[in-house]
CSV table of C-alpha atoms in Angstrom, one decimal:
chain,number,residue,atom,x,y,z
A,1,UNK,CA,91.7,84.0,66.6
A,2,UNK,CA,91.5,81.0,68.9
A,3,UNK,CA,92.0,81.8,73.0
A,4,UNK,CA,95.3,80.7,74.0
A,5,UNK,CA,96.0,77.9,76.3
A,6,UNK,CA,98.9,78.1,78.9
A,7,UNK,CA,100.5,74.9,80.3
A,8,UNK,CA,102.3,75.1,84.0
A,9,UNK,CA,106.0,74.9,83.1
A,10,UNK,CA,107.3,74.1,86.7
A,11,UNK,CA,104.5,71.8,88.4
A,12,UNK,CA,106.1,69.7,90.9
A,13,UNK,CA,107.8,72.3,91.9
A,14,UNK,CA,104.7,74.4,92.4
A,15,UNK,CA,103.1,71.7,93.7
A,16,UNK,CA,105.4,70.9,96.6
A,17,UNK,CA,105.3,74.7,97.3
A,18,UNK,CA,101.2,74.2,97.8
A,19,UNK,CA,101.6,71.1,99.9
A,20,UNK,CA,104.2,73.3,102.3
A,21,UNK,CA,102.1,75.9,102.8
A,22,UNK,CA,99.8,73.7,105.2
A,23,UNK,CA,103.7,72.4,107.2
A,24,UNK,CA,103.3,73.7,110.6
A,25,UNK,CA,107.0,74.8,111.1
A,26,UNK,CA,106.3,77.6,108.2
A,27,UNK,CA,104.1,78.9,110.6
A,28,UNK,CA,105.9,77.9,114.1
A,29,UNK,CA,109.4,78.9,113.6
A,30,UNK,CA,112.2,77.4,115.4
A,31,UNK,CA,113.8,80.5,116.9
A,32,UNK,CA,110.0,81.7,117.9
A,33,UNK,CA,110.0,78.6,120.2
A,34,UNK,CA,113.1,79.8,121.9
A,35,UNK,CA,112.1,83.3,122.6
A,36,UNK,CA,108.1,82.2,123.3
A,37,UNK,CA,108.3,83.2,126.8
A,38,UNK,CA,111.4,85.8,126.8
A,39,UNK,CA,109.3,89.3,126.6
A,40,UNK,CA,110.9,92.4,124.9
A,41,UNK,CA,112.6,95.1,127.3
A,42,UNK,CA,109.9,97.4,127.7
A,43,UNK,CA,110.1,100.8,129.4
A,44,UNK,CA,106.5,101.6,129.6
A,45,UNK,CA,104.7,101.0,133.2
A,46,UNK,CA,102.5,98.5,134.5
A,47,UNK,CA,102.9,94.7,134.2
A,48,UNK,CA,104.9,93.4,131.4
A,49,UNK,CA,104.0,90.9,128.7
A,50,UNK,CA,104.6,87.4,129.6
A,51,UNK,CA,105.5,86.7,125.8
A,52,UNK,CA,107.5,88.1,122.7
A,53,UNK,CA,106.1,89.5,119.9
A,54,UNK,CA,107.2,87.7,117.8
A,55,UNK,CA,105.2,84.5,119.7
A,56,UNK,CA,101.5,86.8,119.7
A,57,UNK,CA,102.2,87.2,115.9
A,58,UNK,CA,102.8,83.7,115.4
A,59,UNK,CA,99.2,83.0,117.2
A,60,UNK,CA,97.5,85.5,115.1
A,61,UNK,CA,99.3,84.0,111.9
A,62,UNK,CA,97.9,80.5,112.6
A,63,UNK,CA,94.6,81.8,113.4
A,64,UNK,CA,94.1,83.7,110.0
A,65,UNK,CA,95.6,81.2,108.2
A,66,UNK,CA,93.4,78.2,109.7
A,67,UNK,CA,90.5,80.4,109.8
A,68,UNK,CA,89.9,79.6,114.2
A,69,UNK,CA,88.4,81.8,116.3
A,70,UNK,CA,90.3,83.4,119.5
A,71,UNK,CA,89.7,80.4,121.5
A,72,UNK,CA,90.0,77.4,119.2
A,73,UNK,CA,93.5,79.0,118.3
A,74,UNK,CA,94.3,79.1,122.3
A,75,UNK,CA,93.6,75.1,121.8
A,76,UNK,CA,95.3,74.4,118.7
A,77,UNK,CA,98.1,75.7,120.2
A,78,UNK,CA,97.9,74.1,123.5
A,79,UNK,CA,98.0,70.6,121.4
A,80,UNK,CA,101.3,71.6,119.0
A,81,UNK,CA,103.0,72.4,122.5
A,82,UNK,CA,101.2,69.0,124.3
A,83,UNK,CA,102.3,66.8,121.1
A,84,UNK,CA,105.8,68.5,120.4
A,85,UNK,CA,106.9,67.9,124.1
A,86,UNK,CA,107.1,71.4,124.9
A,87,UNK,CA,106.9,72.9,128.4
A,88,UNK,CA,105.4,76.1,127.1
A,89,UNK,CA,102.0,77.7,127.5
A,90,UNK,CA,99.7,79.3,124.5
A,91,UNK,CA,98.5,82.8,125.2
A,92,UNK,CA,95.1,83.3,126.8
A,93,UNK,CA,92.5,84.1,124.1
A,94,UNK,CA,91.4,87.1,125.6
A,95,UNK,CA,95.6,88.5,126.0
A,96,UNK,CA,95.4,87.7,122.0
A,97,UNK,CA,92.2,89.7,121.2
A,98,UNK,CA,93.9,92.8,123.2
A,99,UNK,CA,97.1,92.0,121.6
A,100,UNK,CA,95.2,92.1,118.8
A,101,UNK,CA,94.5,95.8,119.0
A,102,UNK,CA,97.2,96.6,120.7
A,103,UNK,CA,100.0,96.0,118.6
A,104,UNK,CA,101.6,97.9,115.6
A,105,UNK,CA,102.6,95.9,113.3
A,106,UNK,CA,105.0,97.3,110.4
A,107,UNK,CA,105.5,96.0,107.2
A,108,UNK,CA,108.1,93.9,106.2
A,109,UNK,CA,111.0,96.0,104.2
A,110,UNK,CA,110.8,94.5,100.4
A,111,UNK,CA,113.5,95.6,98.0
A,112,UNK,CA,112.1,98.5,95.5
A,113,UNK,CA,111.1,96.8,92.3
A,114,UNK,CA,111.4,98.2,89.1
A,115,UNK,CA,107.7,97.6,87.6
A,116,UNK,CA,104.7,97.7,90.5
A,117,UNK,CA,100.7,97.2,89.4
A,118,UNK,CA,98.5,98.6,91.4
A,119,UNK,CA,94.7,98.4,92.5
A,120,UNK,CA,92.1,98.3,95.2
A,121,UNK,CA,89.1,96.0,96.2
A,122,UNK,CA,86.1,95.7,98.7
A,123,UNK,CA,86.2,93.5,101.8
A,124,UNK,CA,82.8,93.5,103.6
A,125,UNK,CA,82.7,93.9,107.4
A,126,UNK,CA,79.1,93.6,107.9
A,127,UNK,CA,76.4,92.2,106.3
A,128,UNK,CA,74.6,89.4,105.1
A,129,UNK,CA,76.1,86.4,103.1
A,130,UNK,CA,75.7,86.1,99.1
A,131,UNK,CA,72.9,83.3,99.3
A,132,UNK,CA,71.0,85.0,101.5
A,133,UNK,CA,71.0,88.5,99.6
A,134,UNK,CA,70.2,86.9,96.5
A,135,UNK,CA,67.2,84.6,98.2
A,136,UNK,CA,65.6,86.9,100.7
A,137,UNK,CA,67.3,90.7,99.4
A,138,UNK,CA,69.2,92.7,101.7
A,139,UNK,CA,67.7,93.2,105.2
A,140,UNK,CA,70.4,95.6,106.5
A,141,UNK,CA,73.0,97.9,105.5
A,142,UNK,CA,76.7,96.6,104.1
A,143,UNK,CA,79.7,97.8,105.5
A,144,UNK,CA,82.7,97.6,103.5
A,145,UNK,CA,86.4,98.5,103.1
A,146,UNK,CA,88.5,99.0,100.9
A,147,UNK,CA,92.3,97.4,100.3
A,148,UNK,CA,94.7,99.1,98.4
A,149,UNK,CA,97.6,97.4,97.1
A,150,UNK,CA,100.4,97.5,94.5
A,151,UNK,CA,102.1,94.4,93.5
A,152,UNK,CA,105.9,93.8,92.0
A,153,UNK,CA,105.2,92.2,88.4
A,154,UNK,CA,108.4,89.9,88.4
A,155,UNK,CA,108.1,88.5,92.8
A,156,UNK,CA,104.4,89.0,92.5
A,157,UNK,CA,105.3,90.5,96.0
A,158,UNK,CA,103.0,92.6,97.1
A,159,UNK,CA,105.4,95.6,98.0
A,160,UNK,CA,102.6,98.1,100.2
A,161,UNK,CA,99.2,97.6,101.4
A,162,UNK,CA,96.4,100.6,102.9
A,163,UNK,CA,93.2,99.8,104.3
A,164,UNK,CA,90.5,102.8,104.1
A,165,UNK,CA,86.9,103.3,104.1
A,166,UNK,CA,85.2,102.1,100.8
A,167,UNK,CA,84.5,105.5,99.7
A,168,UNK,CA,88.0,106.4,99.5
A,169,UNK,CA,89.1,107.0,95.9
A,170,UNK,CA,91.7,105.1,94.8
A,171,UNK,CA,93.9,108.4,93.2
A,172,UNK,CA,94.2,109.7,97.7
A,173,UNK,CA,96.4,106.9,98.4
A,174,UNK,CA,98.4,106.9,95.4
A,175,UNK,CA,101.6,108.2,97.0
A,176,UNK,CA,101.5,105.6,99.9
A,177,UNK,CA,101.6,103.3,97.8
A,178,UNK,CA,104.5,104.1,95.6
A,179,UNK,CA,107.9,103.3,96.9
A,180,UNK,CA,111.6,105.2,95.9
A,181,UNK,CA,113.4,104.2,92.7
A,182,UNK,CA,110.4,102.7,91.2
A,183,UNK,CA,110.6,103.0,87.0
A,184,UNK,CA,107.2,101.8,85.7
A,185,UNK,CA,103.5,102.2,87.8
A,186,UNK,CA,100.9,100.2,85.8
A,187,UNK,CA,97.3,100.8,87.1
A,188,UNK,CA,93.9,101.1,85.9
A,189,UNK,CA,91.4,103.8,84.4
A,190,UNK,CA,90.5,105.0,88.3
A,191,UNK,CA,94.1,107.0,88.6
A,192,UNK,CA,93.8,108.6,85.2
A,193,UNK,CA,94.1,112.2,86.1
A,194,UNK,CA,97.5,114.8,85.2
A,195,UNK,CA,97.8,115.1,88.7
A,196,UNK,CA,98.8,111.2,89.1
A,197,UNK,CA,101.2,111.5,86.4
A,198,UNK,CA,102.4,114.8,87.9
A,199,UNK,CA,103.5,112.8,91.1
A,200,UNK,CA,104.9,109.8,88.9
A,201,UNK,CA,107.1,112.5,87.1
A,202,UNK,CA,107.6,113.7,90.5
A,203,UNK,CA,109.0,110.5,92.0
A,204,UNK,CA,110.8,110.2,88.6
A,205,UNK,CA,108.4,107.5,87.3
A,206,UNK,CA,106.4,106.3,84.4
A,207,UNK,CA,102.6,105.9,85.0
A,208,UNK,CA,101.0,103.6,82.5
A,209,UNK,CA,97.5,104.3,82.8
A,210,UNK,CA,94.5,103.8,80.1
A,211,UNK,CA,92.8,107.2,78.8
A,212,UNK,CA,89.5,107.5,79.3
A,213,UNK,CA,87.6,107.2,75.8
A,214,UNK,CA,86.8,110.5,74.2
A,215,UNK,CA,90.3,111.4,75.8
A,216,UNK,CA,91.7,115.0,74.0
A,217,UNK,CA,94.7,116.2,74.3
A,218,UNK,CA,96.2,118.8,76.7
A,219,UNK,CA,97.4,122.4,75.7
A,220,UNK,CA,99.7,122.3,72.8
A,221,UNK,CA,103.6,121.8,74.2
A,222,UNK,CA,106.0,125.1,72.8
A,223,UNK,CA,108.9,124.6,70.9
A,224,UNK,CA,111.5,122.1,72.3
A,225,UNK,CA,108.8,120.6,74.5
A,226,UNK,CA,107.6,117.6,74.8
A,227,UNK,CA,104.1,116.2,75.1
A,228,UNK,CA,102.6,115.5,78.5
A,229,UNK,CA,102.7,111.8,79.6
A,230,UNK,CA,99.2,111.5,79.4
A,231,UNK,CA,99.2,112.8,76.2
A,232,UNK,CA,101.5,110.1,75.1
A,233,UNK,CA,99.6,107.7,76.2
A,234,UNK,CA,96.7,109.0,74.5
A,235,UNK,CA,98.6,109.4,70.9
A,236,UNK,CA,99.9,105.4,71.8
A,237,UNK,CA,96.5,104.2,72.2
A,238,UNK,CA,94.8,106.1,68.4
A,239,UNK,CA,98.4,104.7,67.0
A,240,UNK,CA,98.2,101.2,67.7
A,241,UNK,CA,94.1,100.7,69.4
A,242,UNK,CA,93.9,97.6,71.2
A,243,UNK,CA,97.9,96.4,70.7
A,244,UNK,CA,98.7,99.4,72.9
A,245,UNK,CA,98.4,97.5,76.2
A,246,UNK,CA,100.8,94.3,75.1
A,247,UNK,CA,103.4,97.3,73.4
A,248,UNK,CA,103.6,99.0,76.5
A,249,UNK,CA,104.0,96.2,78.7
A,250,UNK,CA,100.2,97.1,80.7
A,251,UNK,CA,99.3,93.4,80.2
A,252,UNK,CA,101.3,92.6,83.2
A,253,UNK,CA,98.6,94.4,85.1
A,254,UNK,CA,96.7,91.0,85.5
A,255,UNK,CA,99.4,90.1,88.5
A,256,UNK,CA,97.6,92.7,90.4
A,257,UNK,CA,94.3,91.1,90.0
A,258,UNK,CA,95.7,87.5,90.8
A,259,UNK,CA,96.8,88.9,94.1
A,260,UNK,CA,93.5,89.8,95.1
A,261,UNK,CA,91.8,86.6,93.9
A,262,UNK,CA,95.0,84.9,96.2
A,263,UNK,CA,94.0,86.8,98.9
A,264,UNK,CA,89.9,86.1,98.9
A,265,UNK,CA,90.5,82.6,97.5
A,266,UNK,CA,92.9,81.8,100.3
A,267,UNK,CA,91.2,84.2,103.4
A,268,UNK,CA,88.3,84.8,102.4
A,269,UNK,CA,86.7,88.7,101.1
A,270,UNK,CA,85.4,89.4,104.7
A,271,UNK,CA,87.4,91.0,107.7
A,272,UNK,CA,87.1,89.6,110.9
A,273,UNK,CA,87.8,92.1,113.3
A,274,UNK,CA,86.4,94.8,114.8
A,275,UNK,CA,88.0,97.8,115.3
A,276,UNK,CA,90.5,100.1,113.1
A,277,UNK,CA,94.0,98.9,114.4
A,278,UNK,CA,92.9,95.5,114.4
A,279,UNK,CA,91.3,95.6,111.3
A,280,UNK,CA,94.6,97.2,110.0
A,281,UNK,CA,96.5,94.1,111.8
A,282,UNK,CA,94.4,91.4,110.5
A,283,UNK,CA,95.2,92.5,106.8
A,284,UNK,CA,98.8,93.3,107.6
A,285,UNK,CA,99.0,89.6,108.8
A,286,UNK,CA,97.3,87.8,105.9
A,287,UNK,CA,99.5,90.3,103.7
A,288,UNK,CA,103.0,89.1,105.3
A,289,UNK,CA,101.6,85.2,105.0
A,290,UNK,CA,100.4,85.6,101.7
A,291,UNK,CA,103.5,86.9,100.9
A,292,UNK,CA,105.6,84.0,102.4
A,293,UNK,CA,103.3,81.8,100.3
A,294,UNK,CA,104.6,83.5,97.2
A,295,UNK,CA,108.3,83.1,98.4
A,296,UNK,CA,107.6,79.2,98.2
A,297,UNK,CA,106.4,78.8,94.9
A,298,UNK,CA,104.4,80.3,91.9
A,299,UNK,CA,103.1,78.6,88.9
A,300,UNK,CA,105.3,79.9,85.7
A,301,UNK,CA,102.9,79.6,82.6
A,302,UNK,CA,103.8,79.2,79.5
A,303,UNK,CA,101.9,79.0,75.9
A,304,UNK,CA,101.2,76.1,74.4
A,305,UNK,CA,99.5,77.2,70.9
């Protein structure tokens, strides 16, 4: 059987949608300018902030999605504000590194969807580049951690987000990232356990995960019972072999893996920061602009033989 070729159904539409992403006022938002230098009511003591939040966030969004460092994105600023006409006045780089770790960012509230894919992947922290592992070897330890994710398979939104160390297994955070009223959790052979689909039963869900091979069956169900989920998937799988995934609609995993390639392809796979909130920030941010990137425009892909 020959591979199948996919054509882009909507490209100047999805084109247009890549040539906004690099518009300035996605990133600088009208109302943001009013409120620049208008601080939130706070009641803790000590000095407050001479800016909103809403005006640090905007610096750290252009910084991740420019790829600057602290004080580049104090200039870049500084010259938006100098050419614009604006009497205002970017942070100080140093106020945006503490702001940095200082603030706690929440995620954006997404409608539940009814079909989520999730999935986890390394982003290194420390370390040597690629070239020069594979010219010279390693000459010092890695660091890594690891991003947790779970994607809506119609938005391609992703929906939740944890950061962890990299030798957290991917079945521990599970729960975080399922939300309420979800129908259908498609993820990969890492979360196939009966406790996983004791907590999708739980949440009243369906968790479509692949057996492991050489899978057997659980303890034969008594009379008027039904068999286990993951012992349907199991009989699924000897029924139909490899059409199982496309029957059950796993296929639609792949949106999962696109998000991560979006996400290393458009940031990078290494974490800038240092230090846990920040660290937790940085991938927050990237997550909420990534996501604001998918709002604009996706390809839609479509068979052509």
């Amino acid at each position: 059987m020959s591979k199948v070729s996919y054509r882009v159904k909507n490209w100047n539409s999805y084109n247009q949608g890549l040539v906004r992403r690099g518009d300035l006022t996605l990133l600088i938002d009208e109302s943001v300018v009013r409120c620049w230098q208008s601080p939130e009511v706070s009641k803790q003591r000590g000095r407050p902030s001479r800016y909103h939040q809403d005006a640090i966030l905007t610096c750290l969004i252009i910084r991740y999605a420019i790829g600057l460092p602290y004080r580049q994105t104090e200039g870049f600023i500084c010259s938006i504000f100098k050419l614009m006409g604006v009497d205002l006045i970017a942070p100080d780089y140093s106020y945006l590194c503490k702001c940095a770790n200082s603030m706690a960012l929440k995620e954006s509230e997404i409608a539940s969807a009814n079909t989520i894919a999730i999935d986890s992947s390394g982003f290194k922290i420390a370390g040597e580049g690629e070239w020069l592992v594979r010219t010279h070897g390693k000459k010092k330890r890695r660091k890594w951690l690891k991003l947790h994710i779970a994607v809506d398979v119609e938005s391609r939104i992703i929906t939740a987000n944890v950061l962890t160390p990299s030798n957290t297994h991917d079945a521990r955070v599970f729960e975080q990232l399922v939300p309420e009223n979800i129908k259908t959790i498609l993820a990969d052979g890492a979360y196939d356990s009966q406790a996983i689909h004791d907590k999708a039963t739980s949440a009243k869900a369906h968790a479509i995960v692949p057996p492991r091979t050489n899978s057997v069956l659980g303890p034969t169900p008594l009379d008027g019972e039904d068999e286990s989920p993951r012992d349907q998937l199991i009989l699924i799988q000897d029924l139909l072999g490899a059409d199982w995934s496309k029957a059950l609609g796993y296929n639609m995993r792949v949106h999962v893996e696109g998000a991560f390639s979006r996400i290393k392809r458009i940031f990078g796979d290494k974490i800038r920061s240092k230090g846990t909130q920040r660290q937790i920030n940085e991938m927050l941010t990237k997550i909420a602009l990534l996501n604001q990137f998918t709002r604009i425009g996706m390809p839609v892909a479509v068979p052509v033989n």
